[in-house]
Coordinates of C-alpha atoms in Angstrom, one line a residue:
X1 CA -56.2 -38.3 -18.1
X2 CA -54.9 -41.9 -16.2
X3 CA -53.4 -42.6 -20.0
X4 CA -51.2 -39.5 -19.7
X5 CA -49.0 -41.4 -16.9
X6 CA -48.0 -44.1 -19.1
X7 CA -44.7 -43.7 -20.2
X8 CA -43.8 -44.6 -23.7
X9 CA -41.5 -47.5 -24.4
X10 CA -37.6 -46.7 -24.9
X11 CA -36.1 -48.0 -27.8
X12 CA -34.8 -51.4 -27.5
X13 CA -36.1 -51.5 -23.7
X14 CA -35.8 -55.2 -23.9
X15 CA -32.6 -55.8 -26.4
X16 CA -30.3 -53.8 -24.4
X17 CA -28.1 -54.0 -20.7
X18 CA -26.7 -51.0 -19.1
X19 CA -23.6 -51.9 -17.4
X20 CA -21.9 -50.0 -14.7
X21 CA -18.4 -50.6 -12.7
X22 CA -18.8 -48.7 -9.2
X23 CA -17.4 -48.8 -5.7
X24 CA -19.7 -46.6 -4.2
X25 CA -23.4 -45.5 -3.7
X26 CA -25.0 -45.4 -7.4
X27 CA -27.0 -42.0 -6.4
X28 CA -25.9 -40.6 -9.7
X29 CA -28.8 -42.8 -11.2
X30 CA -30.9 -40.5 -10.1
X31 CA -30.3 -38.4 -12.4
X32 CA -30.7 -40.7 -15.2
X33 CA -34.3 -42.1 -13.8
X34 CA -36.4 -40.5 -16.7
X35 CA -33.7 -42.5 -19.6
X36 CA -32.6 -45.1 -17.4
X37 CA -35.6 -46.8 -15.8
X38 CA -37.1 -48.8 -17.6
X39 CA -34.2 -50.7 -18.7
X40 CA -32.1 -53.7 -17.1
X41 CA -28.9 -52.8 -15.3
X42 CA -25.8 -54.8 -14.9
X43 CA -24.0 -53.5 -11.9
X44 CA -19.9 -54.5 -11.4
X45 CA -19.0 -54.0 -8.1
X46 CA -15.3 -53.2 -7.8
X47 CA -12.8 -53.2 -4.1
X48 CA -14.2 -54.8 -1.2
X49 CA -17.2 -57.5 -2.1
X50 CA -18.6 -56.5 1.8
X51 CA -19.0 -53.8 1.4
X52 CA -22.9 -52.6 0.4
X53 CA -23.8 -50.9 -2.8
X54 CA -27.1 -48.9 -2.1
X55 CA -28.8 -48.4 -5.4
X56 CA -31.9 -46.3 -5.6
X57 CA -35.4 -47.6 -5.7
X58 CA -37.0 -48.5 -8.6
X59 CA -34.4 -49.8 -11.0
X60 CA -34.4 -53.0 -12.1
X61 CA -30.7 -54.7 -11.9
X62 CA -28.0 -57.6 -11.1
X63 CA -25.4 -56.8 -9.0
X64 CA -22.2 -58.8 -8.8
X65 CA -19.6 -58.3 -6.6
X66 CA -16.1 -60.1 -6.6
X67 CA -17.4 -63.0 -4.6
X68 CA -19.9 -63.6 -7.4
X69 CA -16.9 -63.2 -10.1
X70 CA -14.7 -65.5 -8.6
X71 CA -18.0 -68.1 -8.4
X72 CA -19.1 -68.1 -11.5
X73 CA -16.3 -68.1 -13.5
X74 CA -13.8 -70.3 -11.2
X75 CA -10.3 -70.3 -12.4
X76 CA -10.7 -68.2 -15.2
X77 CA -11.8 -65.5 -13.2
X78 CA -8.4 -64.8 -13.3
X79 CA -9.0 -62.5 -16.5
X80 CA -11.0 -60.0 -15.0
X81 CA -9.0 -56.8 -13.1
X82 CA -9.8 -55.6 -9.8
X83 CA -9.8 -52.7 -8.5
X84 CA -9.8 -51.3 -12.0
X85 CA -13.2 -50.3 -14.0
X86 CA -12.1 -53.0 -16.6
X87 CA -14.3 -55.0 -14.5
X88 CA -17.3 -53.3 -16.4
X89 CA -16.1 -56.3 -19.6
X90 CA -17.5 -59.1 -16.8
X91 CA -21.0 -57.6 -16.9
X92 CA -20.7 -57.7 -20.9
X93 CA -20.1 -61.2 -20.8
X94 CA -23.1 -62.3 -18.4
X95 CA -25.6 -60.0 -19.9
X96 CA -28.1 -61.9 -22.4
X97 CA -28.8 -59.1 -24.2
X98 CA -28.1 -58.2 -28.1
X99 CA -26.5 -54.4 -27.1
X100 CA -24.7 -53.2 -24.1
X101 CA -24.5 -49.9 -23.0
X102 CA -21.2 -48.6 -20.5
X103 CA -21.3 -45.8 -18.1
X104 CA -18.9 -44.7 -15.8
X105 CA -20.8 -43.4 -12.0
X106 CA -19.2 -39.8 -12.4
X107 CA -21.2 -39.0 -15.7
X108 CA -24.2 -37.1 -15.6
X109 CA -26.6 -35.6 -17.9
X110 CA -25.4 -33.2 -20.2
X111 CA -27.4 -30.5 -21.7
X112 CA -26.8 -29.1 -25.3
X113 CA -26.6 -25.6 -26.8
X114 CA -30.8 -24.9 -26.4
X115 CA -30.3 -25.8 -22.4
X116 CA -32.1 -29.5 -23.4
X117 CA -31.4 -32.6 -21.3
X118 CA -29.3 -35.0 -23.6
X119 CA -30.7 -38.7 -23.7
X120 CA -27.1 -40.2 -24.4
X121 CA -28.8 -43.7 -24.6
X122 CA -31.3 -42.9 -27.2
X123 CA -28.7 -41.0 -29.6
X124 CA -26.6 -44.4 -29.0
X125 CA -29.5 -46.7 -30.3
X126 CA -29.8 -44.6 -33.1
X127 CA -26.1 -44.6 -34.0
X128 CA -26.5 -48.8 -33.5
X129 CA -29.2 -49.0 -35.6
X130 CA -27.9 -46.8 -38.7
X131 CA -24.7 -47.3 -40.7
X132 CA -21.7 -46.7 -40.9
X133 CA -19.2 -45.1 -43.7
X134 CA -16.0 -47.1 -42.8
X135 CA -14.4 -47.0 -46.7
X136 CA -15.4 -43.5 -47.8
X137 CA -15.4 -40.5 -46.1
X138 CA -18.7 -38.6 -46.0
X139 CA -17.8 -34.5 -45.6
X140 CA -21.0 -34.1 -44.0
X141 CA -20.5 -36.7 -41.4
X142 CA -22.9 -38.7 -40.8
X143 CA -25.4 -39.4 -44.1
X144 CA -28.4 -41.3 -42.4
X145 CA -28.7 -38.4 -39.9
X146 CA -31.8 -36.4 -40.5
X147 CA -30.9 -33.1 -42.6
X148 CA -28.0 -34.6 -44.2
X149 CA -27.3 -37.0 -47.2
X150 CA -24.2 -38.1 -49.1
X151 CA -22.3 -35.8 -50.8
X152 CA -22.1 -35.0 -54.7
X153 CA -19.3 -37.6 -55.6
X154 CA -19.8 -39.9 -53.2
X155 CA -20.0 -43.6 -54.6
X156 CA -23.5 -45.3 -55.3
X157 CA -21.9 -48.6 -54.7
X158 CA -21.1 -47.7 -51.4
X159 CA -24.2 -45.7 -50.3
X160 CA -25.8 -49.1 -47.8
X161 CA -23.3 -48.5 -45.8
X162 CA -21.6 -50.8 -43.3
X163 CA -23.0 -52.5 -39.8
X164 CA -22.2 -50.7 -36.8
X165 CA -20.8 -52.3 -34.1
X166 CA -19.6 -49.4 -31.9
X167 CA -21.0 -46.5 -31.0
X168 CA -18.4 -44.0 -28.9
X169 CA -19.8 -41.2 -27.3
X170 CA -18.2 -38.1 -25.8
X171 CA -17.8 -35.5 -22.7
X172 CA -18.5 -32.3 -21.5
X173 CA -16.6 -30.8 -18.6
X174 CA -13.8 -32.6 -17.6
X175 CA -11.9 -33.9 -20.6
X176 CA -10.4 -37.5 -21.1
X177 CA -7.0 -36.7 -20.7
X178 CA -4.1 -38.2 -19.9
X179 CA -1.6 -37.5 -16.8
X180 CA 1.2 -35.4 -18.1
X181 CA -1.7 -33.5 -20.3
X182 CA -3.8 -33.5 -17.4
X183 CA -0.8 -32.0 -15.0
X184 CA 0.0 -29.0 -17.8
X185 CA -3.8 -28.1 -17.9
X186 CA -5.6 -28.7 -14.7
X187 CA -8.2 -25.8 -15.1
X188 CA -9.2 -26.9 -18.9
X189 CA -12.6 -28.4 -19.3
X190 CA -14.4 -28.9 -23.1
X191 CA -17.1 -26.7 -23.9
X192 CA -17.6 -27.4 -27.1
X193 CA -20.6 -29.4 -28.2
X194 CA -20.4 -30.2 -31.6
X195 CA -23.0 -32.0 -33.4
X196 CA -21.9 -34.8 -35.5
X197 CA -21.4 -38.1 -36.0
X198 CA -18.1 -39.7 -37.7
X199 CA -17.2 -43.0 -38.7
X200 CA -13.9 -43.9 -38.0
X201 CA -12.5 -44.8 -41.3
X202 CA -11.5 -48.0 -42.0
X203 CA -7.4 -48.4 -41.0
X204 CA -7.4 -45.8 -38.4
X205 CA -7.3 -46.3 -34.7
X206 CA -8.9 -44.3 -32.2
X207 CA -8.1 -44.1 -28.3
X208 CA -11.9 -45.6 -26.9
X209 CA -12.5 -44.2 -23.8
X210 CA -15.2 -46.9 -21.8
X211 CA -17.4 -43.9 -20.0
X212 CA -20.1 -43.2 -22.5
X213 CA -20.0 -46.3 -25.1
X214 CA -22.6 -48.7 -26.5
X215 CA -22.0 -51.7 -28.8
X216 CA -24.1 -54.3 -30.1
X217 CA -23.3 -57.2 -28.2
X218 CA -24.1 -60.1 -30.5
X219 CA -21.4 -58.4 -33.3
X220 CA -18.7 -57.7 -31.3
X221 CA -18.8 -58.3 -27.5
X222 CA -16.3 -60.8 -27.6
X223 CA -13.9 -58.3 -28.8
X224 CA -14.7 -56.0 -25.9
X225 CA -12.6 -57.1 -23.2
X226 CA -11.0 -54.4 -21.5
X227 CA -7.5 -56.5 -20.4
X228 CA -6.1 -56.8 -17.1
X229 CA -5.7 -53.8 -15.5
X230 CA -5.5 -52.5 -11.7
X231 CA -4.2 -54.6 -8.6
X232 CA -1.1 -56.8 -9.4
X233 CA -0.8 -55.2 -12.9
X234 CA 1.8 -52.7 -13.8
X235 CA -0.6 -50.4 -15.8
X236 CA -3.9 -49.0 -15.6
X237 CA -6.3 -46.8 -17.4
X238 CA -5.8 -48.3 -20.7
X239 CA -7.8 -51.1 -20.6
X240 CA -10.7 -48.9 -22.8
X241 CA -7.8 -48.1 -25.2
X242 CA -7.2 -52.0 -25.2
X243 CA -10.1 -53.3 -26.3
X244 CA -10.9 -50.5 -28.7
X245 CA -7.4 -51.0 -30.6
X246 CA -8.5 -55.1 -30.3
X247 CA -11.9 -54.1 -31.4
X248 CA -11.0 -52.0 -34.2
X249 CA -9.0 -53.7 -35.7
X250 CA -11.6 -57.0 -35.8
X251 CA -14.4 -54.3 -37.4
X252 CA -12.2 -53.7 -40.0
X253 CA -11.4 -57.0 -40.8
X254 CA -15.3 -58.0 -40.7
X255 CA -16.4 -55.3 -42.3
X256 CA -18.5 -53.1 -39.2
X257 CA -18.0 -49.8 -38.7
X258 CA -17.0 -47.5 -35.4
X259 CA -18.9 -44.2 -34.9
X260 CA -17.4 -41.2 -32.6
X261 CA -19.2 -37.6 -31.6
X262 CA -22.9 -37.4 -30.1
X263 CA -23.8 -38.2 -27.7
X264 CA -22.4 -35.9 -24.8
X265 CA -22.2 -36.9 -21.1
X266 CA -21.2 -34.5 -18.3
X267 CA -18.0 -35.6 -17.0
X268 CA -18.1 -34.5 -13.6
X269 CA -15.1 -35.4 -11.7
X270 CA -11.2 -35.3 -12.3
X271 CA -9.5 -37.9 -11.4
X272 CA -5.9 -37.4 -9.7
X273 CA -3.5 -36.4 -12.0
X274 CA -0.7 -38.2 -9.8
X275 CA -2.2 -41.5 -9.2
X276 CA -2.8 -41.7 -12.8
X277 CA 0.6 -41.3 -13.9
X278 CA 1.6 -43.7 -11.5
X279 CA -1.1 -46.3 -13.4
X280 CA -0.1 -44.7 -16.9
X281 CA 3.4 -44.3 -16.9
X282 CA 4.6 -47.8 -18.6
X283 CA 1.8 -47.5 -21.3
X284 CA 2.8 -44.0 -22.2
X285 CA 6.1 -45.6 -23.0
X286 CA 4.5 -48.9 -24.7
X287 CA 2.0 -47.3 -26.7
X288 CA 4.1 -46.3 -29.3
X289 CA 5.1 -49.9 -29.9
X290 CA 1.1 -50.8 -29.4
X291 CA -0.1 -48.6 -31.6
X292 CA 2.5 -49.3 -34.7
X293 CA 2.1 -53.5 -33.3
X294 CA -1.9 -52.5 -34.4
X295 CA -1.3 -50.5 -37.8
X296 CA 0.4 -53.7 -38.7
X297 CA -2.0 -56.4 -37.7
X298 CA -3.3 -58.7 -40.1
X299 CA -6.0 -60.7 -39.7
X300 CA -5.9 -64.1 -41.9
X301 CA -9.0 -64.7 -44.5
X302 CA -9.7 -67.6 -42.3
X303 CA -10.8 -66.1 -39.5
X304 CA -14.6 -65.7 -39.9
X305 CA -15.9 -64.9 -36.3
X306 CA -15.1 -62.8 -33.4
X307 CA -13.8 -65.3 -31.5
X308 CA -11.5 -66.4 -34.2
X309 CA -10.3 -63.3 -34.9
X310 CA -9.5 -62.3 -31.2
X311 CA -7.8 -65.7 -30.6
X312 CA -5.4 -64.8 -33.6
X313 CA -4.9 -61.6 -32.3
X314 CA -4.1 -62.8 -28.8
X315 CA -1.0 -65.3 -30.2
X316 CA 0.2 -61.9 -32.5
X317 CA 0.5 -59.8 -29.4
X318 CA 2.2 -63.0 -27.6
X319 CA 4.7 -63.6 -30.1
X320 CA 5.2 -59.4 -31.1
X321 CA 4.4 -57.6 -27.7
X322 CA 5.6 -60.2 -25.3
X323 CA 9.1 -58.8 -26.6
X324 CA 8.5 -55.7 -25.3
X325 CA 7.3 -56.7 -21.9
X326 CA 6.5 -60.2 -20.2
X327 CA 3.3 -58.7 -19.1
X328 CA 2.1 -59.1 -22.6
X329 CA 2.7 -62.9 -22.8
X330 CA 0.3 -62.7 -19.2
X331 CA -2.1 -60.6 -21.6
X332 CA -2.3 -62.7 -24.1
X333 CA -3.1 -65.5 -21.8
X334 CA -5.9 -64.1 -20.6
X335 CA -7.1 -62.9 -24.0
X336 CA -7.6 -66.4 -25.1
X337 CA -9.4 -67.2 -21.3
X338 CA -12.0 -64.4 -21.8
X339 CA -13.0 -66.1 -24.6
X340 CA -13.1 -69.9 -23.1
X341 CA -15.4 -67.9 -20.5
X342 CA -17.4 -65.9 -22.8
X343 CA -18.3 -69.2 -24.7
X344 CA -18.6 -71.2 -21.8
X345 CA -20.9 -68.6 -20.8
X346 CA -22.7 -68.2 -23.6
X347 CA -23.5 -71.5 -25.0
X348 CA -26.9 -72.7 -25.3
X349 CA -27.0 -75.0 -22.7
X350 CA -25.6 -71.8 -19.9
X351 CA -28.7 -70.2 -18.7
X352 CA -28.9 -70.6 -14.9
X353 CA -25.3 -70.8 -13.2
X354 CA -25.7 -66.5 -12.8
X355 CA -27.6 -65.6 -10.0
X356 CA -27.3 -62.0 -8.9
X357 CA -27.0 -60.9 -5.5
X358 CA -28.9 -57.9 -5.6
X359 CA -32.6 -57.1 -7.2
X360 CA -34.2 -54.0 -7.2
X361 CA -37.9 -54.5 -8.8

């Protein structure tokens, strides 16, 4: 039948941007045709903006390179890192779209216990569009999943549940380890595929990792700057970490919730444990004073958006975490400019200084 060739319409097909940071060839899209197609991509081209990024027919995207970066935003480009995936936050900001999904290019489809192709985007939506537990723990995870329900003694009052904001998604294969862990267990992959979903209680931090991670956009994208990482910085690979600690703590304070587990991507490539340590080394020594500056973050009454909140938190780590290093006073800095770009980029009268350089139709 001619009808049978019509594919069905993905959730959300129209209310959600997949964004990707990439230096190379994006053939691993590929493998994501059957989920991926019909939706808009955001491509970030990282390195050299001469270079060409071939993506495969068919897809439907914006691709901006450095150049572009650096035109768009002018001075305050400044906040976005090179040569560091944290440039993935840039295609957050120029999207127009009420959820953003993030993928890194070494990710492939997983399958799960019955040999079944994983469609990480789909279980995402459906973590988006369900709620969250944030102030009471639920001992069978997640209570809107289908099979499961709250547990005897769980609170009426608190049965609605919470927005969610973030959905956090995990990895098969190679595991998101850091260096010294990944240099004491080079041959260890994770082969466990366990199937739940958590909210991350309300209070508690979590290290985000940025490879396999939706959020909706309109809630909390202005929390979801991922720092400034990469050339001229002296750390890398925690710009993830950065904005979920930043991110976390604005949920709470709102009232949204974070979930962690399902989905699973295949992580296929390790990264090398040398050159990460190199990247790492200074924010395996801050983190301890990050993670107890976060703990202890308070966010005044008065602060009733995003942007409010994240301009707060930017003078905190100024006046707490510049002690520890100037490169948090620089940080700080260009928290606050993220968000003079985001709104500059997102008022209402901003709707045609973006013009990709690359469209696939």
């Amino acid at each position: 039948m001619a009808g049978s060739a019509i594919k069905p319409t993905p959730l959300l097909k129209d209310e959600l941007d997949i964004v990707i940071p990439t230096i190379r060839n994006l053939d691993f899209l590929e493998m994501w045709r059957p989920f991926f197609e019909q939706y808009h991509l955001i491509i970030v081209q990282d390195g050299d903006p001469s270079k060409t990024i071939k993506v495969p027919d068919g897809f439907d995207y914006e691709l901006y390179n450095r150049n572009d970066i650096n035109r768009i935003l002018g001075p305050k480009a400044s906040c976005i890192s090179f040569k560091d995936s944290a440039c993935r936050c840039f295609g957050y900001m120029v999207s127009k779209k009420k959820y953003i999904y993030t993928i890194d290019d070494d990710c492939f489809v997983a399958k799960n216990p019955s040999g079944e192709q994983i469609n990480a985007l789909e279980q995402h939506i459906k973590n988006l569009l369900s709620p969250s537990t944030p102030y009471f723990f639920n001992t069978l995870y997640d209570p809107y999943r289908e099979g499961a329900d709250f547990v005897r003694g769980y609170p009426f009052s608190l049965r609605e549940g919470a927005t969610t904001a973030v959905s956090h998604g995990l990895w098969l294969n190679i595991p998101d380890y850091d260096a010294p862990t990944q240099l004491v267990k080079p041959l260890e992959r994770n082969k466990r595929y366990v199937d739940a979903v958590l909210t991350v209680p309300k209070g508690t931090l979590f290290p985000m990792c940025g490879m396999n991670l939706a959020f909706n956009r309109e809630l909390i994208g202005p929390a979801m700057y991922f720092g400034l990482m990469g050339d001229g910085q002296p750390i890398g690979r925690y710009d993830d970490m950065w904005a979920g600690w930043c991110m976390k703590v604005i949920c709470d304070h709102m009232g949204w919730g974070v979930k962690t587990g399902l989905p699973y991507i295949w992580h296929s490539k390790a990264s090398n444990p040398f050159v990460n340590l190199k990247k790492e080394y200074r924010g395996i020594y801050w983190q301890e004073d990050l993670i107890r500056f976060f703990q202890a973050a308070v966010l005044p009454k008065e602060c009733v958006t995003v942007q409010q909140c994240y301009i707060e938190l930017a003078k905190q780590v100024k006046e707490k975490l510049g002690k520890v290093d100037p490169y948090f006073i620089k940080l700080a800095d260009a928290m606050v400019t993220w968000i003079e770009a985001w709104d500059e980029l997102n008022s209402s009268e901003e709707k045609s200084s973006k013009q990709p350089n690359g469209t696939a139709k």
